Every structure is written in C-alpha cells, then in structure tokens.
XYZ file of C-alpha atoms in Angstrom:
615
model
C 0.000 0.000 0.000
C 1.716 3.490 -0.797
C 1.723 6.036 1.134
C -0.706 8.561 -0.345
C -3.239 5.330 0.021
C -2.355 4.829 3.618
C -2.670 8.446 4.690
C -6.599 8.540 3.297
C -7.179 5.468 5.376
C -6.513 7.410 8.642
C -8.869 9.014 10.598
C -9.416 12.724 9.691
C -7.526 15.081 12.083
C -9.397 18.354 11.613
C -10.832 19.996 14.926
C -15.230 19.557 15.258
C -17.410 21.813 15.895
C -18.033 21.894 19.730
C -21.862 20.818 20.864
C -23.964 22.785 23.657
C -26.033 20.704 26.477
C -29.734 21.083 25.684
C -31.340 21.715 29.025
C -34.758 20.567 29.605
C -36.208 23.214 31.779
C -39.232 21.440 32.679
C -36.799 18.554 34.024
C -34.628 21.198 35.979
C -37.836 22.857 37.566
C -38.788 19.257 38.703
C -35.638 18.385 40.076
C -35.115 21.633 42.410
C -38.719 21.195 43.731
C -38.370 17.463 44.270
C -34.524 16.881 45.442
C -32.910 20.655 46.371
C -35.714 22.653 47.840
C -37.898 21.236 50.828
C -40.593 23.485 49.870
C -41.605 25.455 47.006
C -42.274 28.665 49.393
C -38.453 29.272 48.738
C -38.863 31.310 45.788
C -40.453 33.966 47.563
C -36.755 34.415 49.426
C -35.122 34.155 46.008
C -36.995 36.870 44.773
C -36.353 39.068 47.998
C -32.338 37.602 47.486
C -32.570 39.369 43.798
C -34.063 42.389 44.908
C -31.533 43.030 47.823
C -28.302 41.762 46.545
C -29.665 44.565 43.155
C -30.207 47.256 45.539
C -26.776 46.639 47.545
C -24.845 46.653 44.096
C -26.396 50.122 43.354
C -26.064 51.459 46.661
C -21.985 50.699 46.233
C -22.013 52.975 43.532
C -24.941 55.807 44.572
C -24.951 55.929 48.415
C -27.861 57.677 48.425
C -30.164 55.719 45.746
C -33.696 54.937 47.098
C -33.715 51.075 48.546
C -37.107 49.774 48.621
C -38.581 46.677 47.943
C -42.496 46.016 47.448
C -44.701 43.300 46.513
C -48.007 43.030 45.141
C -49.688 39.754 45.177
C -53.037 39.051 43.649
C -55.052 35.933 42.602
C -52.651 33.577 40.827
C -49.730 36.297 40.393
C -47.045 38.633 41.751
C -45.150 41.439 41.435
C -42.242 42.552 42.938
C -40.818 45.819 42.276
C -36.736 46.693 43.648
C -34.838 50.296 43.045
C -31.893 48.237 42.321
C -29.286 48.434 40.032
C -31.595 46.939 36.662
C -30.262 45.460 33.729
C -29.520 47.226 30.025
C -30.694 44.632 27.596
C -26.673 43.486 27.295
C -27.192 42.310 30.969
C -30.626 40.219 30.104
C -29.045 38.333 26.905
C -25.719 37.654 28.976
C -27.313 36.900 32.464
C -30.590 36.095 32.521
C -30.987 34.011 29.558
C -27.976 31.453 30.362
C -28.826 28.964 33.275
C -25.989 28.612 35.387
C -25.344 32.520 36.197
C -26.544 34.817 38.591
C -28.869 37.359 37.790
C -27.258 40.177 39.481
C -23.579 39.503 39.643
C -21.379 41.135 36.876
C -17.647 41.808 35.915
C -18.678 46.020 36.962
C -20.138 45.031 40.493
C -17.035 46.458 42.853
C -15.052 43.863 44.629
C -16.834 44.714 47.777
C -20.063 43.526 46.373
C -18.594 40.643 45.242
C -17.534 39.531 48.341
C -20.942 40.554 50.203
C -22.810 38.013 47.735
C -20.268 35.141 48.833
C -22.549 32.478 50.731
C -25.650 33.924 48.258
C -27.731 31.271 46.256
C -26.424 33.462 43.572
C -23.060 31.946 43.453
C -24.430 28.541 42.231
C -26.926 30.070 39.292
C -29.846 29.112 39.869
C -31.423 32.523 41.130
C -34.711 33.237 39.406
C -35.072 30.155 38.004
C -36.321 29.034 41.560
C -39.197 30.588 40.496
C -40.605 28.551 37.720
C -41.175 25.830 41.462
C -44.586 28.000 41.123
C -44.809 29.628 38.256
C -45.307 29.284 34.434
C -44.578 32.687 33.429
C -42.076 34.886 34.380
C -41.730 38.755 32.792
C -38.988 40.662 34.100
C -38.946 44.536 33.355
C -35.626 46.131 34.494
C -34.132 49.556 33.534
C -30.357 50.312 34.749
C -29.167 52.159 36.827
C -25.415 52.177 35.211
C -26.763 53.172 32.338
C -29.618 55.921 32.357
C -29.962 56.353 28.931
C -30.655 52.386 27.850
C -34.003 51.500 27.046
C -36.375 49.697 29.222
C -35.868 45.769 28.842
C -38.564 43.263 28.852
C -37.319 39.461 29.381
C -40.417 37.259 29.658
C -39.973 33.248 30.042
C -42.273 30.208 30.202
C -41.834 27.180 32.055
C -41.127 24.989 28.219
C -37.706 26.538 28.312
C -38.694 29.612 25.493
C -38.358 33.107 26.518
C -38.268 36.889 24.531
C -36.763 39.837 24.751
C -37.715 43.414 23.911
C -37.077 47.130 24.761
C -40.470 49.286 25.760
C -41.231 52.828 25.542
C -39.439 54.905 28.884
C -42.832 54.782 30.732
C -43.059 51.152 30.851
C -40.221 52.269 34.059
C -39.544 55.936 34.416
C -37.087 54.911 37.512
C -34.192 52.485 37.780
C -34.860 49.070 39.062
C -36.538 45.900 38.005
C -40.279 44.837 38.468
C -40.470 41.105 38.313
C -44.023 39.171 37.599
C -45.052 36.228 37.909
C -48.443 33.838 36.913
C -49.071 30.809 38.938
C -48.386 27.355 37.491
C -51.385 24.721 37.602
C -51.835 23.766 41.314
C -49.351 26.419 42.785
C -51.801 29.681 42.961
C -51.418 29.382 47.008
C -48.099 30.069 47.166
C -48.940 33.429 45.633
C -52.294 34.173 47.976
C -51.879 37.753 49.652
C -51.979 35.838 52.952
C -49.099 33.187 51.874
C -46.984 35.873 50.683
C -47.138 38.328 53.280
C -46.633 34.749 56.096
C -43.593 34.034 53.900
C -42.134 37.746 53.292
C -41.986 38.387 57.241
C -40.702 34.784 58.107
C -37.886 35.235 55.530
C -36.791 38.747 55.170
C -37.352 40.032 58.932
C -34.118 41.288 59.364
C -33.149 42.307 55.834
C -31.710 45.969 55.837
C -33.732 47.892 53.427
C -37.449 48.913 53.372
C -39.868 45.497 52.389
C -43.261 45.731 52.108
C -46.022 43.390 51.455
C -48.849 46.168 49.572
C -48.846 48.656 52.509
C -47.445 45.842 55.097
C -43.950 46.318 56.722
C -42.043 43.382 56.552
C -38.453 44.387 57.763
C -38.364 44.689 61.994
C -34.924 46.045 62.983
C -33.673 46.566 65.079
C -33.572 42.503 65.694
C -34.462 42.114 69.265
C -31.478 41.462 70.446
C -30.116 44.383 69.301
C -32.934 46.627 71.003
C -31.974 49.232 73.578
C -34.119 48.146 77.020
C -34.675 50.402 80.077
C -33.913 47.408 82.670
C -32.434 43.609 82.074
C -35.804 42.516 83.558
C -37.750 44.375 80.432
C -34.731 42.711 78.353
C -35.630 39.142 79.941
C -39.265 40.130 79.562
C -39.073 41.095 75.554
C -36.926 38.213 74.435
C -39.100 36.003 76.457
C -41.996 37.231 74.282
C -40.379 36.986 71.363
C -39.578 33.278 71.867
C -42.741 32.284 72.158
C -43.638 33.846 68.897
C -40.940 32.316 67.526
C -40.836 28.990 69.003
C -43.866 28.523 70.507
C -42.612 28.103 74.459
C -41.667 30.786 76.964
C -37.867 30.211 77.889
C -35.939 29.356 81.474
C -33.621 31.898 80.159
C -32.269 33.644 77.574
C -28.082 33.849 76.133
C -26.595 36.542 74.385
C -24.554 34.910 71.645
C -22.804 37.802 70.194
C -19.356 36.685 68.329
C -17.890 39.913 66.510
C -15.253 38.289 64.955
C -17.114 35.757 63.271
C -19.999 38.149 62.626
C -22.213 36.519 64.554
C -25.383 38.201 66.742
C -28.362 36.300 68.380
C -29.758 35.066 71.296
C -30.005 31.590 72.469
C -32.883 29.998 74.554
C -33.641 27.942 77.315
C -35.704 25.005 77.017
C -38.514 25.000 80.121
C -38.633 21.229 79.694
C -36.317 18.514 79.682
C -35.544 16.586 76.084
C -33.562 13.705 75.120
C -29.911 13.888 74.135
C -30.346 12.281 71.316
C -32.791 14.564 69.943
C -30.947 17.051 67.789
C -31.765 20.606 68.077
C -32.534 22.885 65.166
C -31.985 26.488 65.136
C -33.163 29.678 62.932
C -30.200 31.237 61.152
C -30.081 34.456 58.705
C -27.453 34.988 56.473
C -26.985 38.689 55.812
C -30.561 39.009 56.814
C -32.519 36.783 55.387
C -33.879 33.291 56.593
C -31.351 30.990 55.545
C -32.675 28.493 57.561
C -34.939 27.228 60.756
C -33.350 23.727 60.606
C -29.869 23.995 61.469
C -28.482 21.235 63.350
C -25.152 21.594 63.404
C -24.702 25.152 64.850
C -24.244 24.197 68.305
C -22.085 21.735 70.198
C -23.892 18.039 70.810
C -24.189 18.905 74.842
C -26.022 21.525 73.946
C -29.243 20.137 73.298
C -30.970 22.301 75.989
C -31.273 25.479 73.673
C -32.942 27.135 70.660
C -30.942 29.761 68.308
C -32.007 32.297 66.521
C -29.346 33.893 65.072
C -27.784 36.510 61.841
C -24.231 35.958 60.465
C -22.495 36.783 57.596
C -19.981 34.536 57.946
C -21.171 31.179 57.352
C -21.203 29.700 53.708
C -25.082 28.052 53.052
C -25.211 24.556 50.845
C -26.095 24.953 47.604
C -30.338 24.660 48.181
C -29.511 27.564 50.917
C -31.382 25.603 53.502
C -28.304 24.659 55.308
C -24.945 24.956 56.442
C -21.573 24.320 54.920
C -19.980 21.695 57.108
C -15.775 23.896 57.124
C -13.622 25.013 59.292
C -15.645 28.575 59.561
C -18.672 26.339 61.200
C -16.635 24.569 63.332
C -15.262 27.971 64.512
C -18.313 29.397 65.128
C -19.612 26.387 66.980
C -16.805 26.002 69.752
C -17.486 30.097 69.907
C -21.261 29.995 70.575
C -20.149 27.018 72.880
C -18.001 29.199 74.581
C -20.574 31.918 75.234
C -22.991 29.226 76.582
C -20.452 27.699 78.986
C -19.438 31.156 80.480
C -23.672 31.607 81.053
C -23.379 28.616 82.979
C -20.406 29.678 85.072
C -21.734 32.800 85.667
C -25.159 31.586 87.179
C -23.227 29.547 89.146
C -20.772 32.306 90.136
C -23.884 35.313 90.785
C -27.374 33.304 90.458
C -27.600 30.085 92.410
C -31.227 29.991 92.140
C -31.759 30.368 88.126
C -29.219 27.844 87.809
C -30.589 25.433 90.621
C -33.498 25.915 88.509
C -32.134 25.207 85.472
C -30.371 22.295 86.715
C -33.839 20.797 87.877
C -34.515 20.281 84.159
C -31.437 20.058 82.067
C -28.574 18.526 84.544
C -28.241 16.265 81.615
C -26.663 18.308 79.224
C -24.268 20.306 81.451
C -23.188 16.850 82.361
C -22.484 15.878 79.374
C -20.637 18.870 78.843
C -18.991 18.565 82.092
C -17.410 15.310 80.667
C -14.848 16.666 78.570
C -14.598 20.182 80.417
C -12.789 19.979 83.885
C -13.109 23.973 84.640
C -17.134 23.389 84.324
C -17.053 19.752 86.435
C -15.130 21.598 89.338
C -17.591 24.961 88.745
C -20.649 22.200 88.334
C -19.272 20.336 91.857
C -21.492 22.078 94.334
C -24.725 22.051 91.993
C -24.850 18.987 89.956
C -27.283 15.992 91.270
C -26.654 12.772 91.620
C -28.582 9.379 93.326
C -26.414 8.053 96.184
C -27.328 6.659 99.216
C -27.683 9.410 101.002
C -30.051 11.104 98.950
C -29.870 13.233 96.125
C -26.351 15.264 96.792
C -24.011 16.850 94.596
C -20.216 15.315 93.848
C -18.877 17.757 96.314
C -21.118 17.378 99.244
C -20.910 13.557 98.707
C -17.404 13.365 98.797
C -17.175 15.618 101.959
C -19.206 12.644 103.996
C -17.065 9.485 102.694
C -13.527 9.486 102.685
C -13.738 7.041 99.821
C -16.751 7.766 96.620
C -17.890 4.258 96.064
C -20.107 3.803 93.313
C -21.428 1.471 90.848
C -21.579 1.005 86.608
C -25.186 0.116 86.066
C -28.815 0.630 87.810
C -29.206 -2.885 88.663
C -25.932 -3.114 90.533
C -26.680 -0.090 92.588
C -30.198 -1.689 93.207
C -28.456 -4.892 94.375
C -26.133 -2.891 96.659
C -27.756 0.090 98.052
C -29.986 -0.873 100.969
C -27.484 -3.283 102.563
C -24.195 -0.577 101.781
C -25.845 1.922 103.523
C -26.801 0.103 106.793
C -23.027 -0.854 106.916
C -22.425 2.453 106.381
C -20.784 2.218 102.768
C -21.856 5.464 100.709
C -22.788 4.778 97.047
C -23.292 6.613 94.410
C -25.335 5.369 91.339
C -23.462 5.897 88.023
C -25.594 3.809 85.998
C -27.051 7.111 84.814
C -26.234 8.548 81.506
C -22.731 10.095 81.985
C -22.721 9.569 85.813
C -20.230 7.056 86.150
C -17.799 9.186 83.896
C -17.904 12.220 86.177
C -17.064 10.356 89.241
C -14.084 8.966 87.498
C -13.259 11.875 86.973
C -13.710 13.756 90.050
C -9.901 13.010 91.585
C -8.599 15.319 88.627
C -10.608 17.844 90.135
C -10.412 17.340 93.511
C -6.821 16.706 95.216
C -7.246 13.990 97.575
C -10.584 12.288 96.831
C -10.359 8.285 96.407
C -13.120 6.589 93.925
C -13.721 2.978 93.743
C -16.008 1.340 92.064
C -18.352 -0.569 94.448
C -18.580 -4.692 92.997
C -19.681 -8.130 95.011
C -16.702 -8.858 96.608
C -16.479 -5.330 98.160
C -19.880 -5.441 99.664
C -19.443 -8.824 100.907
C -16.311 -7.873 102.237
C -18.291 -4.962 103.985
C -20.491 -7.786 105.808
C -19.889 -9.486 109.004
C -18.139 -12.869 108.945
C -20.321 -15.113 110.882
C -18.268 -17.064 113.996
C -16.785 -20.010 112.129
C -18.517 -22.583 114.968
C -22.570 -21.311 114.089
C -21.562 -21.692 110.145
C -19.955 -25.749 110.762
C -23.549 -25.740 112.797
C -25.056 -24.906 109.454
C -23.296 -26.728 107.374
C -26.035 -29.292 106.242
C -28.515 -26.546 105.385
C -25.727 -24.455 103.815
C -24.662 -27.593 101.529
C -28.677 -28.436 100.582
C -29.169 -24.605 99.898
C -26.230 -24.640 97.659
C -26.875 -27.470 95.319
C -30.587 -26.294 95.119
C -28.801 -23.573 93.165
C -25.723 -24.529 92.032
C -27.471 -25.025 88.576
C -28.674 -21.363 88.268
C -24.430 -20.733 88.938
C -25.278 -18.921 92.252
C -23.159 -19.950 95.227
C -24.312 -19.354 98.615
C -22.635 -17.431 101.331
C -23.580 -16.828 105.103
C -23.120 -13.646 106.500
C -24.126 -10.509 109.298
C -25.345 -7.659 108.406
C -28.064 -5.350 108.602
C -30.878 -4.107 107.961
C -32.677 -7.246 109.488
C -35.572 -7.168 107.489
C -33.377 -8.648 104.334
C -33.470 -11.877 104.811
C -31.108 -12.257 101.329
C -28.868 -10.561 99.130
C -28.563 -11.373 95.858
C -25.232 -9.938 94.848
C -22.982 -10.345 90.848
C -21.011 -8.047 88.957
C -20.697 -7.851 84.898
C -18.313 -10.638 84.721
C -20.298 -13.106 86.392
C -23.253 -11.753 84.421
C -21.142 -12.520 81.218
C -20.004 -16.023 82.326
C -23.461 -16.541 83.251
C -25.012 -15.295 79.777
C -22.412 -17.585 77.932
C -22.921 -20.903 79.564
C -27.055 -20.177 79.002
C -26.265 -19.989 75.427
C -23.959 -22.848 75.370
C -26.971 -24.489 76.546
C -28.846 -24.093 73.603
C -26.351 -24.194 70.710
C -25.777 -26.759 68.711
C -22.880 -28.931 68.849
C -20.543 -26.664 66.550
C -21.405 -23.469 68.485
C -21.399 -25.227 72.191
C -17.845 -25.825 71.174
C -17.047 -22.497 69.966
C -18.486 -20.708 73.240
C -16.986 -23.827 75.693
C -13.671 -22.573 74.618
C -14.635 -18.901 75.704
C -15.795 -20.094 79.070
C -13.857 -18.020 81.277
C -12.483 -17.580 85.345
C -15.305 -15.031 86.591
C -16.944 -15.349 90.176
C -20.259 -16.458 90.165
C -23.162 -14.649 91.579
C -23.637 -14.987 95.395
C -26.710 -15.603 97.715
C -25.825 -13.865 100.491
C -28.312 -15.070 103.756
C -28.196 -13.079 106.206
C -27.536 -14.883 109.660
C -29.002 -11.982 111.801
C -32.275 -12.317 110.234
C -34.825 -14.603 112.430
C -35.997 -15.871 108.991
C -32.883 -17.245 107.971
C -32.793 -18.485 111.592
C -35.963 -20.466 111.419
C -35.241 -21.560 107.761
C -31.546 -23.493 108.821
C -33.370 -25.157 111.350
C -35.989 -27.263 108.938
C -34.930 -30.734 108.616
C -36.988 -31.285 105.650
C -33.691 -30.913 102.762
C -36.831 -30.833 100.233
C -38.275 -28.090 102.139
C -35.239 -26.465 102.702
C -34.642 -26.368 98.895
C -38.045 -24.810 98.155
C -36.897 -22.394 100.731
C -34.348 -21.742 99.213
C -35.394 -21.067 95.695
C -37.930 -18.507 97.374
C -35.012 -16.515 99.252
C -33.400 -16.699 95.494
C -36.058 -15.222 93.842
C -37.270 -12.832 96.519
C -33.756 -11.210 96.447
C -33.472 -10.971 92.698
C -37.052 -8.882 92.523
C -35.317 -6.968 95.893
C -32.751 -6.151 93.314
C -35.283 -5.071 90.222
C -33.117 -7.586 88.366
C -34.440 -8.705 84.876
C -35.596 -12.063 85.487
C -34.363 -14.923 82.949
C -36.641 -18.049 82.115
C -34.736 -20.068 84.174
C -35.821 -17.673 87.023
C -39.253 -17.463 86.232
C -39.529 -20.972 86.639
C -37.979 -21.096 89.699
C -40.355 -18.380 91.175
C -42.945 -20.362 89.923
C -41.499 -23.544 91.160
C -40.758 -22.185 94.610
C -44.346 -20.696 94.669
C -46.026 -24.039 94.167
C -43.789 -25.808 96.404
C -44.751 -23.554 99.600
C -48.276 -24.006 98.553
C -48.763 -27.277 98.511
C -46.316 -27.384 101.956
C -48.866 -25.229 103.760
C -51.915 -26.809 102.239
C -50.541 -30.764 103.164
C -50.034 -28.850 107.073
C -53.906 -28.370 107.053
C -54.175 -31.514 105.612
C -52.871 -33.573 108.549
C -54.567 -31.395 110.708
C-alpha cells in the first residue's frame, strides 16, 4: 500500500465543531422542587435575594439611591418591584438568559459587592429560576441604573424553556430598578395568595436591611431584638421572652446573648422549660446577611447543647447549595466552639452570681451540662457544688458527697446499685449510682478535680467484704442446710454465702457483677447451641466469680429456715429466698428464674396446704 493510500485510510484530524447541552427546563424545575428545595415557598426568598443583593450593588455605587422593595400579590400572580441596580438589555441576553449565572452579579459590580454576595444562592446560578417551582410565566422589566440612557428591557420566560426579549417605551419604568411578575403554574396559585406571601415575606426577610413591604405591610423589623436598647435587664428578659414564644412557641428558662464579633455573629439563644432527650438534635433559625437561611440547622451548636434554641444573623457562614443549610468547614466549626463558649461562660456565671436560676435550670437540664462537664474539667469543678446525683444518702451533689465518705464508692449500672444500696448503707458504705447517663464518667473523673478524693467502684466482693463474717462454729452448725441450699442452686451458677449484716428485714442478698453476668449469659447460650457453636463458646468459658446468695444470719428468717430438717423443704426455701432477692434487686428475670419463682411458689403451697391436711 503506498503512502498517499495509507494516509486517506486514517482518521481525519481536523478539529469539530463543539456541541452545547440542551437543558430541559421542565426537568430542571422538577428536580429543584423534588430533590434541592424542601418546599416550594423558597422562591419567595429568592426573589427578595434578587431584589436586595440589586439594591446593595447600586447602593456601592450611589450611596444615596432609594432602597425599597415592594410586593403586590393578587389571585394567581405577583409582582415585585426593587430600586436596584436593573439590567440594560446586554445584561438580560448575557445573564438572565444562560442557566448557570446569577442574575445580578457582573464583571462592573465592585469587589466589595462581590464579596458581600459570597454564601448567596447566587453563586451557584440558579437565582430566578427558583421561580418557575410556582410559576409558568415569568416577565422581568428592568431599567439600569449604570446606564440611564438604555431603554427599558422586557425578558419574559415560560416554564417549556422559550423566553423573549424586547425594549419598551421609557414609561413602561420611568425609575431604575426591576419589576419582576409572575403567573401561577397549575396547582401552585397558594403560594402566591396575599396571605401566603405576606406569612412568607416576614418569616424570611425580617431582618433584611432595606425597606420590604407586602402592599402597605412592613415586613423588615430592625432593630432585631437582640439588638434593642431596654430600660432594665428585667424588660430585656421580659421582651426576648416574648419573642420566643412567637418564635418557638414556648416561653424560655432563660435567655443567652450569643454575640461573636469576629465571626460576625449576633443572636440570642434559649432555654428550654422542659427537659428533652440527648439524642434529639436541636434545630436552630439562622439568617445569612438578613434573610432566613434556615430554621433547621443542626449543626450550629455543640452536641451537649441540646438544651437550647438559636435564633441567630451571620455573615460569615457559607449556606449549601439549596440555601437551607450549612456548609460543614472550618468557619462552622469555629463558630460552633465560639457559641459554645458563650454558653459555657452563662453557665459559670449563674453559678458564680445566680444560684437559684441555675438550681433551677439544673432541675430540668442537669443532663446536658453533664455531658458537657465530661470533657470540660473547669465546668465539672464549677458544676461540683450544683450537679445531682442518686447516692445513698439522697440526692447530693459530687462535692457534698465526697465531703461525707472518705472514699466515693459507686457502681456502673442501675441494677448493681439496686443490688447494693440498701445493705451498703446500713453498713455504712456510701454509694453513688453511676448507671445514669454520663454519671459514672464524672465520678471517674472527680480526683482530677479534687486533690485527695479516692473513687472505687463498688462490685460483690467489696460489699461482701463490707459484711460481718459469721463465727466459724454457728456456720460448721449450718453446714447441712448451707450444703442443701447450695446445690438447690448450684445449677442457676449462684453460690451461697452466710453472712451478718443489717438491715434485718433482708433476709437475702442477691449480689454479681458484669463478669459473672457474662459467664453466666455464655454458659445459658452454650446451653442451647448446637454442637458446633457449644464448642465455639466452651472454649470462651472463662475464670469469673459467680453470683452470690448472700443469707443473712441476723435475720430470724434465715434463723428459722436453717433449722428445717426437711432438705426438700429447705430447697423450696431456698429457691424462694433466690427469687425474693433478685425482685429486691429489680433484676431482669431470665426463664430459668421465672420458673424457679414459679417452682418455689407451688412448692410452699402445697407445703402449707398438706399442714392443714394432717390437721
């Protein structure tokens, strides 16, 4: 093959013609009202976003140009009207027309603009196109500001992805700005109700800086209330109150300033008046610049601090790309420790000036400023004095607790402390229940607080080391009833120990700890395994204590019991003590337990009934 031949066989190497994506706008529309936007009420804030972020560009460049903003909704359509900085019809062909730029950002807007719209829906290009969500039609009239002598501009679009352009006589808009109409879509004319829009003006652009008006309706209240001036704290504590319940619907314990200057930050926070569950995440109101950005933020506050509501403006914070929440960066992360701060110093500061507001508070949300005290040892030895906690002797704070026992005994779980508490405190043994969330945690952690305090965790062997040893000549008396008491339940993996101690109403203490709980959870599934899995949990069996009966030799029960010489009788006995000292204990009862109950129930039955019997 020659040459010439083999270069005609190659693939041609001359550039093509590049292709442009076809959008389907009906498609688009779908997708932001069905996957970005929770609600198709937010075009009414991207219209107010246009409007304002117009009116800030032409205020850059006229200081003194008019900055209003007013709407006009009737049945099935809208108008807004801005004195903004309008478009020439240059600006309508280059912005307006091309998805994917922002109406009202340009190469002239000054630097400073530029960076005020950073955070902005804007930035992403979606801007009036939010709009088609409810409506079919859009017409946009805009005259510029920038350029006096350009004609009018009409841009008018439908919902099938057409639109047209044209210029109209000077009285179509004698003044600068841009009036922007819409007509409802099928189904949507609510959104554009008088009622709707005026709802949805106030909850979104309450704080905006300019004059907003729904017909003759203010909707801009600044000074926020925060920022109000207030003749007394009281009237402060008294207006902010009122405002929360307009805002959230409850009247607040109290009220924190969150005021962060460096990250732009102003707001207040409330208290809850009821308790809530950790796990429930709070959700807070935040403006961006002034308007609503959004009133489900999660992730504004610290985890502990679950007890409050935000409401808060910031220009700071960079909004996701539906604007209905926030960026997770290093600029949140900031702001959060900050606005953690703040709420930590409230809390050392009622502690410090206010013991009554925060013995109040701490009646409802000890939970959270334990959790916070956790990984904070300035607020755990602040928190000392005032936080609560279930011990034996009542409900008593860390500090006063450890001031009565030399050493701070407490236990892991509920049930332990249950098992323990009656019989620790006749001997004198203070306990403190940590089976509460975060409990046990803080009392680990009290020595680093507090020089000199000893903590030990409370288990079987130190409460039966607490109890009288009974004289070793009345326990070989025993021994017969001891030895048919313990095989009664050697197959429930309970021993069976004698010992003094008091109060003499218990008759028996059932006493374990986790590892004997473990051992005793394994062998039960052993049990019922097959063959390959009994093998497999047989070779985990491990060393662990067992879980003790503990009779109690001073009781005249016991006393009566040991002298039976019915060893049938003596079992049934037995089984009863069992039992009775596991429900003593609020223990969680397994089947094998039940039975026993049941069993041991019976058994005493039929024993009293056969006494009648003979009689």
């Amino acid at each position: 093959m020659d040459s010439q031949t083999s270069k005609s066989s190659q693939p041609s190497q001359s550039p093509q013609p590049p292709h442009t994506f076809q959008v389907d706008l009906r498609g688009l529309v779908d997708l932001l009202s069905h996957h970005l936007y929770s609600s198709p009420k937010v075009y009414l804030r991207e219209l107010l976003q246009n409007a304002v972020d117009a009116i800030t560009a032409r205020r850059e460049e006229q200081p003194e140009a008019p900055a209003r903003v007013r709407l006009y909704p009737q049945a099935g359509a809208l108008r807004v009207e801005d004195t903004g900085v309008g478009l020439t019809e240059a600006d309508v062909h280059t912005l307006l027309a091309t998805i994917g730029r922002s109406s009202k950002r340009t190469d002239q807007i000054a630097d400073g603009i530029q960076e005020a719209r950073s955070g902005f829906l804007g930035q992403f290009g979606i801007g009036l196109l939010a709009c088609f969500v409810v409506a079919e039609r859009i017409r946009v009239v805009s005259r510029s500001a920038r350029t006096p002598d350009s004609a009018v501009v009409e841009w008018t679009a439908s919902d099938d992805g057409s639109y047209t352009v044209r210029t109209l006589p000077d009285e179509a808009r004698p003044e600068p700005g841009t009036t922007v109409h819409l007509v409802a879509r099928a189904g949507a004319g609510e959104w554009l109700a008088p009622e709707r829009v005026l709802t949805l003006a106030r909850d979104f652009g309450s704080l905006l800086p300019y004059d907003v008006r729904v017909d003759d309706e203010a909707v801009t209240d600044l000074p926020a209330p925060w920022d109000r001036p207030y003749p007394s704290p009281a009237n402060r504590r008294v207006a902010l109150a009122r405002h929360c319940h307009e805002l959230f619907g409850f009247t607040p314990l109290d009220s924190i300033e969150l005021n962060v200057p460096l990250a732009g930050i102003r707001g207040v926070a409330y208290v809850l008046p009821s308790a809530v569950s950790p796990a429930q995440r709070a959700t807070h109101r935040v403006h961006l610049k002034g308007m609503l950005l959004t009133e489900r933020a999660e992730q504004l506050l610290p985890d502990w601090a679950f007890f409050v509501r935000c409401v808060l403006d910031t220009d700071s914070l960079r909004p996701t790309a539906s604007r209905e929440s926030l960026y997770e960066d290093e600029t949140l992360a900031a702001v959060r420790e900050a606005l953690g701060t703040r709420i930590r110093s409230w809390l050392a500061g009622l502690a410090a000036g206010d013991p009554e507001r925060l013995a109040a508070f701490l009646s409802v949300h000890h939970l959270g400023v334990k959790s916070l005290a956790r990984h904070d040892k300035e607020m755990l030895r602040t928190m000392l004095p005032w936080l609560p906690f279930e011990t034996t002797d009542g409900q008593l704070s860390l500090e006063e607790f450890a001031q009565r026992h030399p050493v701070v005994h407490f236990t892991r779980t509920v049930e332990e402390y249950r098992q323990v508490a009656p019989i620790a405190s006749a001997q004198g043994v203070g306990v403190i229940n940590g089976g509460y969330t975060y409990d046990s945690e803080l009392v680990e952690a009290l020595p680093s607080v507090r020089h000199g305090t000893v903590v030990a965790e409370l288990d079987a062997d130190t409460v039966t080391a607490h109890l009288d040893a009974v004289d070793p000549a009345a326990e070989l008396a025993l021994s017969g009833f001891l030895a048919a008491a313990r095989a009664k339940l050697d197959p429930l993996g309970c021993d069976v120990v004698l010992r003094a101690f008091h109060p003499l109403s218990v008759p028996a203490l059932h006493l374990d700890d986790r590892a004997a709980r473990h051992e005793q959870a394994r062998a039960e599934a052993e049990e019922q395994a097959d063959e390959l899995w009994a093998g497999i949990l047989g070779s985990l069996r491990g060393s662990a204590p067992r879980a003790r009966l503990v009779l109690n030799h001073l009781s005249p029960l016991i006393r009566r019991i040991s002298s039976l010489g019915d060893p049938e009788l003596i079992g049934t006995a037995t089984e009863s003590l069992y039992g009775q000292a596991l429900l003593m204990a609020q223990r969680p009862l397994r089947p094998a337990d039940t039975a026993l109950l049941n069993r041991a129930f019976i058994g005493l039955l039929e024993w009293a009934t056969h006494g009648e019997e003979g009689n």
